[in-house]
Coordinates of C-alpha atoms in Angstrom, one line a residue:
M10 CA -97.0 -3.8 3.0
A11 CA -96.2 -5.7 0.0
F12 CA -93.0 -5.1 0.0
P13 CA -91.9 -6.2 3.3
L14 CA -94.1 -9.4 2.6
M15 CA -92.1 -10.4 -0.4
K16 CA -88.9 -9.2 1.2
R17 CA -89.3 -11.3 3.9
Y18 CA -90.3 -14.4 1.4
F19 CA -87.6 -14.0 -1.0
D20 CA -84.4 -12.9 1.5
P21 CA -83.9 -16.8 2.8
W22 CA -84.1 -18.1 -1.1
L23 CA -81.7 -15.5 -1.6
V24 CA -79.3 -16.6 1.2
R25 CA -79.4 -20.0 0.2
I26 CA -78.6 -19.3 -3.2
R27 CA -75.5 -16.8 -2.3
N28 CA -74.4 -19.5 0.1
L29 CA -74.5 -22.3 -3.0
L30 CA -72.6 -20.0 -4.9
K31 CA -70.1 -19.5 -2.4
A32 CA -69.7 -23.3 -1.7
A33 CA -66.0 -24.3 -2.7
Q34 CA -65.4 -20.6 -3.8
G35 CA -67.8 -20.9 -6.4
R36 CA -66.2 -23.7 -8.3
P37 CA -68.9 -26.5 -8.3
M38 CA -71.7 -24.1 -9.7
A39 CA -69.4 -22.5 -12.4
L40 CA -68.7 -26.2 -13.3
V41 CA -72.7 -26.8 -13.7
V42 CA -73.1 -23.9 -15.4
L43 CA -70.0 -24.2 -18.1
F44 CA -71.2 -27.7 -19.1
S45 CA -74.8 -27.3 -18.8
L46 CA -74.4 -23.8 -21.2
S47 CA -71.9 -25.9 -23.4
L48 CA -74.5 -28.7 -24.0
L49 CA -77.1 -26.5 -24.7
N50 CA -74.9 -24.3 -27.2
L51 CA -74.0 -27.9 -28.7
S52 CA -77.8 -28.7 -29.0
S53 CA -78.3 -25.7 -31.0
E54 CA -75.8 -26.6 -33.4
W55 CA -75.8 -30.2 -33.4
P56 CA -72.9 -31.8 -36.0
S57 CA -74.5 -33.9 -38.4
N58 CA -71.9 -36.6 -38.7
M59 CA -73.3 -37.4 -35.0
G60 CA -76.3 -39.3 -34.4
R61 CA -78.1 -36.9 -32.1
P62 CA -79.0 -38.4 -28.9
A63 CA -82.9 -38.2 -27.4
F64 CA -82.2 -35.7 -25.0
V65 CA -80.2 -33.2 -26.9
G66 CA -83.0 -32.8 -29.1
A67 CA -85.3 -32.8 -26.2
L68 CA -82.9 -30.3 -25.0
D69 CA -83.2 -27.9 -28.2
E70 CA -87.1 -28.3 -28.3
A71 CA -87.3 -26.7 -24.3
V72 CA -85.0 -24.0 -25.1
P73 CA -85.2 -23.5 -29.0
D74 CA -83.8 -19.9 -29.3
S75 CA -81.0 -20.5 -26.7
F76 CA -77.9 -19.5 -28.7
R77 CA -78.9 -19.6 -32.3
T78 CA -80.2 -15.8 -32.4
A79 CA -77.3 -14.5 -30.9
R80 CA -74.9 -16.4 -33.6
Q81 CA -77.0 -15.2 -36.4
L82 CA -77.0 -11.7 -35.3
L83 CA -73.2 -12.2 -35.0
F84 CA -72.5 -13.3 -38.3
D85 CA -75.1 -10.4 -39.8
Q86 CA -72.8 -7.9 -37.9
Y87 CA -69.9 -9.4 -39.7
Q88 CA -71.0 -9.1 -43.2
R89 CA -72.2 -5.5 -42.5
H90 CA -69.2 -4.3 -41.9
F91 CA -67.5 -6.5 -44.2
P92 CA -69.5 -7.0 -47.3
R93 CA -68.8 -8.6 -50.3
I94 CA -67.7 -6.3 -53.1
P95 CA -68.1 -8.0 -56.5
T96 CA -65.3 -8.4 -58.6
A97 CA -67.4 -9.6 -61.7
Q98 CA -70.4 -9.3 -63.1
P99 CA -71.5 -13.1 -64.8
V100 CA -74.9 -12.2 -64.5
T101 CA -77.6 -9.5 -65.8
I102 CA -80.9 -9.4 -64.7
V103 CA -83.9 -8.6 -67.3
E104 CA -86.6 -7.4 -64.9
I105 CA -89.9 -6.8 -65.3
D106 CA -90.4 -3.6 -63.5
E107 CA -92.9 -0.8 -63.0
E108 CA -92.1 0.9 -66.4
T109 CA -92.2 -2.1 -68.4
L110 CA -95.6 -2.8 -67.0
A111 CA -97.0 0.6 -67.5
T112 CA -95.6 0.0 -71.0
V113 CA -96.7 -3.6 -71.9
G114 CA -99.5 -4.5 -69.5
Q115 CA -100.3 -5.5 -66.2
W116 CA -99.1 -9.3 -65.0
P117 CA -99.7 -11.8 -65.6
W118 CA -98.8 -11.7 -69.4
P119 CA -100.3 -14.0 -72.2
R120 CA -98.0 -16.5 -72.8
N121 CA -97.2 -15.1 -76.1
R122 CA -96.0 -12.2 -74.7
L123 CA -93.8 -13.7 -72.6
A124 CA -92.5 -15.6 -75.7
G125 CA -91.7 -12.3 -77.4
L126 CA -89.4 -11.3 -74.3
I127 CA -87.5 -14.8 -74.4
D128 CA -87.3 -14.4 -77.8
A129 CA -85.5 -11.3 -77.7
V130 CA -83.3 -11.5 -74.8
A131 CA -82.1 -15.2 -76.9
A132 CA -81.5 -13.1 -80.0
L133 CA -78.9 -10.7 -77.7
K134 CA -76.7 -14.5 -77.3
P135 CA -76.5 -15.2 -73.4
L136 CA -75.6 -18.1 -72.1
A137 CA -78.3 -19.4 -70.4
I138 CA -81.8 -17.8 -69.2
G139 CA -83.5 -18.5 -66.2
L140 CA -87.2 -17.7 -65.4
D141 CA -88.0 -16.7 -62.0
I142 CA -91.9 -17.5 -63.1
Y143 CA -94.4 -20.0 -62.6
M144 CA -96.9 -20.9 -64.7
P145 CA -98.4 -24.3 -63.7
E146 CA -101.8 -23.2 -65.3
P147 CA -102.8 -22.8 -68.9
D148 CA -103.1 -19.2 -70.0
Q149 CA -106.8 -18.2 -70.2
T150 CA -106.0 -15.4 -72.5
S151 CA -105.0 -18.4 -75.2
P152 CA -107.0 -18.5 -78.5
D153 CA -108.6 -22.1 -77.6
K154 CA -110.0 -20.9 -74.0
V155 CA -110.9 -17.4 -75.4
A156 CA -113.1 -19.7 -78.0
A157 CA -114.5 -21.8 -75.3
N158 CA -116.3 -18.6 -73.8
L159 CA -117.8 -17.3 -77.1
P160 CA -121.6 -17.8 -77.8
E161 CA -123.1 -20.4 -80.1
T162 CA -123.6 -17.7 -82.3
A163 CA -120.0 -16.7 -82.6
A164 CA -119.4 -20.5 -83.9
A165 CA -117.0 -19.2 -87.2
L166 CA -115.2 -17.0 -85.0
A167 CA -114.5 -19.6 -82.5
A168 CA -113.3 -22.4 -84.8
A169 CA -111.1 -19.8 -86.3
L170 CA -109.6 -19.1 -82.8
R171 CA -109.1 -23.0 -82.2
A172 CA -107.4 -22.8 -85.6
L173 CA -104.5 -20.9 -83.9
P174 CA -101.7 -22.2 -81.9
S175 CA -102.2 -21.8 -78.2
H176 CA -100.1 -19.4 -76.1
E177 CA -98.1 -22.3 -74.5
A178 CA -97.2 -23.6 -77.4
I179 CA -95.9 -20.4 -78.7
L180 CA -93.9 -20.4 -75.4
A181 CA -92.5 -24.0 -75.7
R182 CA -91.1 -23.1 -79.1
S183 CA -89.7 -19.9 -77.6
L184 CA -88.4 -22.0 -74.7
R185 CA -86.9 -24.6 -77.0
A186 CA -85.2 -22.4 -79.2
A187 CA -83.4 -20.7 -76.5
P188 CA -81.0 -21.9 -73.5
T189 CA -84.0 -21.8 -71.1
I190 CA -84.3 -23.0 -67.5
L191 CA -87.8 -22.7 -65.9
G192 CA -87.8 -22.2 -61.9
A193 CA -90.1 -23.6 -59.8
A194 CA -91.3 -23.4 -56.1
A195 CA -90.9 -26.2 -53.1
L196 CA -93.8 -26.9 -50.9
D197 CA -94.4 -28.9 -47.8
H198 CA -98.1 -29.3 -48.6
A199 CA -100.6 -30.1 -51.3
T200 CA -102.4 -27.8 -53.6
D201 CA -104.6 -27.7 -56.8
T202 CA -101.5 -27.2 -59.0
A203 CA -98.7 -28.8 -57.2
S204 CA -97.1 -32.1 -58.4
T205 CA -94.8 -34.5 -56.8
D206 CA -92.1 -34.4 -59.5
L207 CA -90.0 -32.0 -61.8
R208 CA -88.4 -33.0 -65.2
S209 CA -84.8 -32.0 -64.0
A210 CA -81.3 -33.1 -65.1
P211 CA -79.5 -35.8 -63.6
V212 CA -77.8 -35.6 -60.4
L213 CA -74.7 -37.8 -60.3
V214 CA -73.9 -38.8 -56.3
H215 CA -70.3 -39.5 -55.8
G216 CA -70.4 -41.4 -52.0
T217 CA -73.0 -41.6 -49.9
D218 CA -76.5 -40.8 -50.8
P219 CA -77.6 -37.5 -49.5
L220 CA -81.1 -37.4 -49.4
D221 CA -81.0 -37.7 -45.9
S222 CA -78.7 -34.7 -44.8
L223 CA -80.9 -32.4 -47.5
R224 CA -83.8 -30.4 -47.1
R225 CA -86.8 -32.4 -48.4
Y226 CA -89.9 -31.1 -50.0
D227 CA -93.2 -33.6 -50.6
Y228 CA -94.6 -31.1 -53.8
V229 CA -93.5 -28.5 -56.1
L230 CA -95.2 -25.9 -58.0
A231 CA -93.8 -25.9 -61.5
S232 CA -94.9 -24.9 -65.1
L233 CA -97.1 -27.1 -67.1
P234 CA -95.9 -30.3 -68.3
E235 CA -95.7 -28.8 -72.2
L236 CA -93.2 -26.0 -70.9
Q237 CA -90.8 -28.1 -68.9
E238 CA -90.5 -30.7 -71.9
A239 CA -89.7 -27.3 -74.2
A240 CA -87.1 -26.0 -71.4
H241 CA -83.3 -26.8 -71.4
G242 CA -83.6 -27.1 -67.8
Q243 CA -85.8 -27.3 -64.3
A244 CA -84.6 -25.6 -61.1
M245 CA -86.0 -25.5 -57.5
L246 CA -86.2 -21.4 -56.4
S247 CA -86.6 -21.8 -52.9
V248 CA -84.4 -20.1 -50.1
T249 CA -84.0 -20.8 -46.4
L250 CA -85.7 -18.1 -44.4
E251 CA -84.0 -17.5 -40.5
Q252 CA -87.0 -15.2 -38.7
G253 CA -87.4 -13.7 -42.2
V254 CA -83.7 -13.3 -43.2
V255 CA -81.9 -15.3 -45.9
R256 CA -78.5 -16.4 -44.8
H257 CA -78.6 -20.1 -46.4
I258 CA -78.9 -20.8 -50.0
P259 CA -79.4 -24.4 -51.0
L260 CA -77.3 -25.4 -54.3
I261 CA -79.4 -28.6 -54.0
M262 CA -82.9 -30.1 -52.6
G263 CA -84.9 -33.1 -52.3
L264 CA -88.1 -33.8 -54.0
R265 CA -89.3 -37.1 -52.1
D266 CA -86.7 -39.4 -53.3
K267 CA -85.2 -37.3 -55.9
V268 CA -82.2 -34.7 -55.4
V269 CA -82.8 -31.7 -57.7
P270 CA -80.5 -28.8 -58.5
G271 CA -81.1 -25.3 -57.3
L272 CA -81.3 -22.5 -59.8
P273 CA -77.8 -21.0 -59.9
M274 CA -76.0 -24.6 -60.3
E275 CA -78.5 -25.8 -63.0
M276 CA -77.6 -22.2 -64.8
L277 CA -74.2 -23.1 -64.6
R278 CA -74.7 -26.7 -66.1
L279 CA -76.7 -25.2 -69.0
A280 CA -74.0 -22.6 -69.8
T281 CA -70.9 -25.1 -69.6
G282 CA -73.1 -27.6 -71.6
S283 CA -72.6 -30.2 -68.8
S284 CA -75.0 -33.0 -68.9
A285 CA -75.2 -33.4 -65.1
I286 CA -74.7 -31.7 -61.9
D287 CA -72.0 -33.5 -59.0
V288 CA -72.8 -33.7 -55.6
F289 CA -70.1 -34.8 -53.4
A290 CA -71.2 -36.7 -50.1
D291 CA -70.0 -39.0 -47.3
G292 CA -71.2 -39.7 -43.7
S293 CA -71.3 -36.2 -42.2
G294 CA -73.5 -35.0 -45.5
V295 CA -72.8 -33.0 -48.7
Q296 CA -69.1 -31.7 -49.0
A297 CA -69.3 -29.7 -52.2
V298 CA -71.9 -29.3 -55.6
G299 CA -70.0 -29.3 -58.4
V300 CA -70.6 -28.7 -62.5
A301 CA -67.8 -29.4 -65.1
D302 CA -64.5 -27.9 -63.4
V303 CA -66.4 -26.0 -60.6
Q304 CA -66.5 -27.3 -57.5
V305 CA -68.4 -25.3 -54.5
P306 CA -67.9 -26.5 -50.9
T307 CA -71.2 -26.7 -48.7
Q308 CA -72.5 -27.3 -45.7
P309 CA -73.9 -30.8 -44.6
G310 CA -77.3 -29.9 -45.9
G311 CA -76.1 -28.9 -49.0
D312 CA -76.5 -25.4 -48.5
I313 CA -74.1 -22.4 -48.5
W314 CA -73.6 -19.4 -46.4
L315 CA -73.8 -16.4 -49.0
H316 CA -71.5 -13.5 -48.5
F317 CA -73.9 -10.7 -49.4
A318 CA -72.6 -7.9 -51.5
S319 CA -74.7 -4.6 -50.9
I320 CA -77.3 -4.0 -53.4
R321 CA -76.0 -0.6 -53.9
S322 CA -72.9 -2.4 -55.6
T323 CA -74.9 -4.6 -58.0
L324 CA -77.7 -2.4 -59.4
S325 CA -75.9 -2.3 -62.8
R326 CA -76.7 -5.7 -63.7
Y327 CA -80.3 -4.5 -63.8
V328 CA -81.8 -3.9 -67.5
S329 CA -85.5 -3.2 -67.8
A330 CA -87.6 -5.7 -69.8
R331 CA -89.4 -2.6 -71.5
D332 CA -85.5 -1.9 -73.4
I333 CA -85.3 -5.4 -74.3
L334 CA -88.8 -5.2 -76.1
K335 CA -87.6 -1.7 -77.7
G336 CA -84.2 -2.9 -78.9
T337 CA -82.5 -0.3 -77.2
V338 CA -80.0 -2.4 -74.5
D339 CA -76.3 -2.6 -75.3
P340 CA -76.0 -6.0 -76.6
Q341 CA -73.2 -6.3 -74.6
R342 CA -74.8 -6.3 -71.5
I343 CA -76.7 -9.7 -72.5
R344 CA -74.1 -11.6 -74.6
D345 CA -72.2 -14.7 -72.9
K346 CA -73.7 -13.6 -69.4
L347 CA -76.5 -15.7 -67.4
V348 CA -79.6 -14.0 -67.4
L349 CA -82.3 -13.9 -64.9
V350 CA -85.9 -12.9 -65.8
G351 CA -88.1 -12.0 -63.0
L352 CA -90.3 -9.5 -61.5
T353 CA -89.0 -6.3 -59.7
G354 CA -92.5 -4.3 -59.7
T355 CA -93.6 -3.0 -56.9
G356 CA -96.9 -5.6 -55.4
T357 CA -95.7 -8.0 -58.1
T358 CA -92.2 -10.0 -56.6
D359 CA -91.5 -11.3 -53.2
M360 CA -88.9 -8.9 -51.4
R361 CA -86.2 -10.8 -49.4
T362 CA -84.1 -9.4 -46.3
T363 CA -80.5 -10.2 -46.3
P364 CA -78.2 -9.8 -43.5
L365 CA -77.0 -6.5 -44.4
G366 CA -80.7 -5.7 -43.4
E367 CA -81.7 -4.7 -47.0
L368 CA -84.9 -5.6 -48.8
V369 CA -84.0 -7.0 -52.3
P370 CA -86.2 -8.9 -54.9
G371 CA -86.0 -12.6 -54.5
I372 CA -84.2 -12.7 -58.1
E373 CA -81.2 -10.7 -56.6
I374 CA -80.2 -13.5 -53.9
Q375 CA -80.0 -16.0 -57.1
A376 CA -78.1 -13.5 -58.9
Q377 CA -75.4 -13.3 -56.3
V378 CA -75.2 -16.8 -55.6
I379 CA -74.0 -17.5 -59.0
E380 CA -71.2 -14.3 -58.5
T381 CA -70.1 -15.8 -55.7
I382 CA -69.6 -19.3 -57.1
F383 CA -67.6 -17.4 -60.1
E384 CA -65.4 -15.0 -57.7
G385 CA -64.9 -18.3 -55.4
R386 CA -65.7 -16.2 -52.1
F387 CA -67.5 -18.8 -49.9
L388 CA -67.9 -18.5 -46.7
R389 CA -67.9 -21.7 -44.5
R390 CA -69.2 -23.0 -41.3
P391 CA -67.5 -26.6 -41.3
T392 CA -68.2 -29.4 -38.4
W393 CA -65.3 -29.3 -37.3
L394 CA -65.1 -25.8 -36.1
K395 CA -68.2 -26.1 -33.5
W396 CA -66.4 -28.6 -32.3
A397 CA -63.0 -26.5 -31.9
E398 CA -65.0 -23.2 -30.4
S399 CA -66.7 -26.0 -27.7
A400 CA -63.1 -27.4 -27.1
F401 CA -62.2 -23.7 -26.6
I402 CA -64.8 -22.7 -24.0
M403 CA -64.2 -26.0 -22.2
A404 CA -60.6 -25.3 -21.5
F405 CA -60.7 -21.7 -21.3
G406 CA -63.8 -22.2 -18.9
L407 CA -62.1 -24.7 -16.9
L408 CA -59.0 -22.5 -16.5
I409 CA -61.1 -19.7 -15.2
I410 CA -62.7 -22.1 -12.7
W411 CA -58.8 -23.0 -11.5
Y412 CA -57.6 -19.5 -11.4
V413 CA -60.3 -16.9 -11.0
P414 CA -60.8 -17.8 -7.1
R415 CA -56.9 -18.3 -6.2
T416 CA -56.6 -15.2 -3.6
Q417 CA -53.1 -15.3 -3.6
S418 CA -52.4 -15.2 -7.7
R419 CA -51.9 -12.3 -9.8
L420 CA -54.8 -11.5 -11.0
A421 CA -56.7 -11.4 -7.5
V422 CA -53.9 -9.0 -6.5
F423 CA -54.5 -7.2 -9.3
L424 CA -58.2 -6.8 -9.1
R425 CA -57.8 -5.8 -5.5
A426 CA -55.4 -3.2 -6.3
V427 CA -57.0 -1.7 -9.7
P428 CA -60.3 0.0 -9.3
K429 CA -63.0 -1.4 -11.5
G430 CA -60.0 -4.0 -13.1
S431 CA -62.5 -7.0 -13.2
A432 CA -64.6 -4.9 -15.3
V433 CA -61.7 -3.4 -17.6
L434 CA -60.3 -7.4 -18.0
G435 CA -63.3 -8.8 -18.9
V436 CA -64.2 -6.0 -21.6
S437 CA -60.7 -6.4 -23.0
L438 CA -61.1 -9.9 -23.2
H439 CA -64.2 -10.0 -25.0
L440 CA -63.5 -7.1 -27.3
L441 CA -59.9 -9.4 -28.2
N442 CA -62.5 -12.4 -28.7
V443 CA -64.8 -10.6 -31.3
L444 CA -62.1 -9.2 -33.1
F445 CA -60.0 -12.2 -33.6
C446 CA -63.1 -14.2 -34.7
F447 CA -64.0 -11.1 -37.4
F448 CA -60.5 -10.8 -38.4
I449 CA -60.4 -15.0 -39.5
F450 CA -63.8 -14.4 -41.1
V451 CA -62.6 -11.3 -43.3
R452 CA -59.3 -13.2 -43.7
L453 CA -60.4 -17.2 -44.1
G454 CA -63.9 -16.6 -44.9
L455 CA -64.7 -18.6 -41.4
L456 CA -67.7 -18.2 -39.4
V457 CA -66.4 -18.2 -35.9
D458 CA -69.2 -18.0 -33.1
A459 CA -68.0 -15.5 -30.7
A460 CA -71.1 -15.1 -29.4
S461 CA -71.7 -18.3 -27.6
I462 CA -67.7 -17.9 -26.5
F463 CA -68.5 -14.6 -24.7
I464 CA -71.9 -15.8 -23.1
I465 CA -70.8 -19.3 -21.7
L466 CA -67.2 -17.7 -20.5
S467 CA -69.0 -14.7 -19.0
A468 CA -71.5 -17.0 -17.0
V469 CA -69.1 -18.9 -15.9
M470 CA -67.4 -15.7 -14.4
G471 CA -70.3 -14.4 -13.1
C472 CA -70.3 -17.6 -10.5
F473 CA -67.6 -16.0 -8.8
F474 CA -69.0 -12.5 -8.7
A475 CA -72.7 -13.3 -8.1
P476 CA -72.3 -13.6 -4.4
A477 CA -71.6 -10.3 -3.7
L478 CA -74.1 -8.8 -6.3
L479 CA -76.6 -10.8 -4.0
R480 CA -75.6 -8.7 -1.3
G481 CA -75.2 -5.5 -3.4
D482 CA -71.5 -5.3 -2.4
D483 CA -68.5 -4.4 -4.4
P484 CA -67.7 -7.7 -5.7
I485 CA -63.9 -6.8 -5.7
K486 CA -64.0 -5.5 -2.2
T487 CA -65.9 -8.6 -1.3
Q488 CA -63.1 -10.9 -2.7
A489 CA -60.6 -8.8 -1.0
R490 CA -62.3 -9.4 2.4
D491 CA -63.1 -12.9 1.9
A492 CA -59.4 -13.4 1.1
Q493 CA -58.1 -11.7 4.1
G494 CA -60.7 -13.5 6.4
R495 CA -59.5 -16.6 5.0
E496 CA -55.6 -15.5 6.1
D497 CA -56.9 -14.8 9.5
E498 CA -58.4 -18.1 9.7
N499 CA -55.1 -19.8 8.5
D500 CA -53.0 -17.6 11.1
R501 CA -55.0 -18.5 13.8
T502 CA -55.3 -22.3 13.3
G503 CA -51.5 -22.6 11.7
K504 CA -52.8 -24.0 8.5
A505 CA -50.8 -22.9 5.2
P506 CA -52.5 -20.6 2.9
G507 CA -55.0 -22.3 0.5
P508 CA -55.9 -21.3 -3.4

């Protein structure tokens, strides 16, 4: 009983929709679909060099995930089929792994023990040492902290402990003696240990102030001021997550009204002996970030699309901190290298998912950024590329709208003559689209959005087949029947055949 009632209710609506799609051979509806989907596609990635109209922002909020997910998944597939193959290894990761924790002790270590690891690494003459470690609170195992917890009966012992240097003082001495950089984490909210400033190297801006284009934060989780003052640099370690996957890596960020560097650029600054980091920006945002004679082209937000290498190809860069402390590491693995020190032991580190579908330690991502800069192999999606895609979609879509309904065209004759010709032609064209975009990715490192091209043009083509599909007919037979009907009508009325 329910099904006939539903059919009786929906049938009139299907007829109206079918008649609407058939009006003027489907061209008006196809035009609406082409323009609306093109606008929706643009709103999901509106170029930063143009003011964003209010209605575009409202459209993106109303349909927030319209084309973005398809675009991201496509770009991930580009990388999975063509991952970066490392040609250089400028970075060594000294990992505080499970073997180290089993030998030295659980994390967090007393600061004097961490100082010993830094001294051991520094003795092997690296170019720079970056610590993926935050130390915003005092070490509670420091002698003065232990003394404060002793009973009054142990006054002599407490006095002796207070006479010893604190663990912060020992670590600060090691940080000052080695080319060290402390990492910090960006925060959007205040915490008991967060601050609003970071002691960082100068950033020289060439051109327009880039702050409005950058990802900005109000707070930072940084190490104690005593340790910041001793280290030779401070840097942000934050990465951008999109649905849990790291695709973009910011080279610079905003901390309130200040531009601060990410760890890769600060490592290069210290290694080259430069006093500042250069930022090149214009009205469309950040164009490049540089240090010394190296310039890295960026997205307008000061970030880069990272071309990932598989973790299987980078395992040789890892050195256990236990072996460093024992003195059993080949010195050539550290000498003149950029060394990153971080946690990789189970349960002690944040793990990140890459576009390759691999789960890697956060410090591996920082290493891959430095490695990519050394190799000069960057992925790019410049603003002009989005406009070029939109122009292609509009031009090809209009061509479809003009040509496909023409019943006497070669395409129409072909579709009537060849069974399933429309399916074969559609699949072939879309396959050619994907292969061409992938070829551009491999040869030029450009990220062309073949997904949006496929979705929009398929929707436009669907406008001409939808009336037949709503009736349950074969679209090709329907087109032939409609064409024959129009020819018969023209014969009766004496009119010339129309398009």
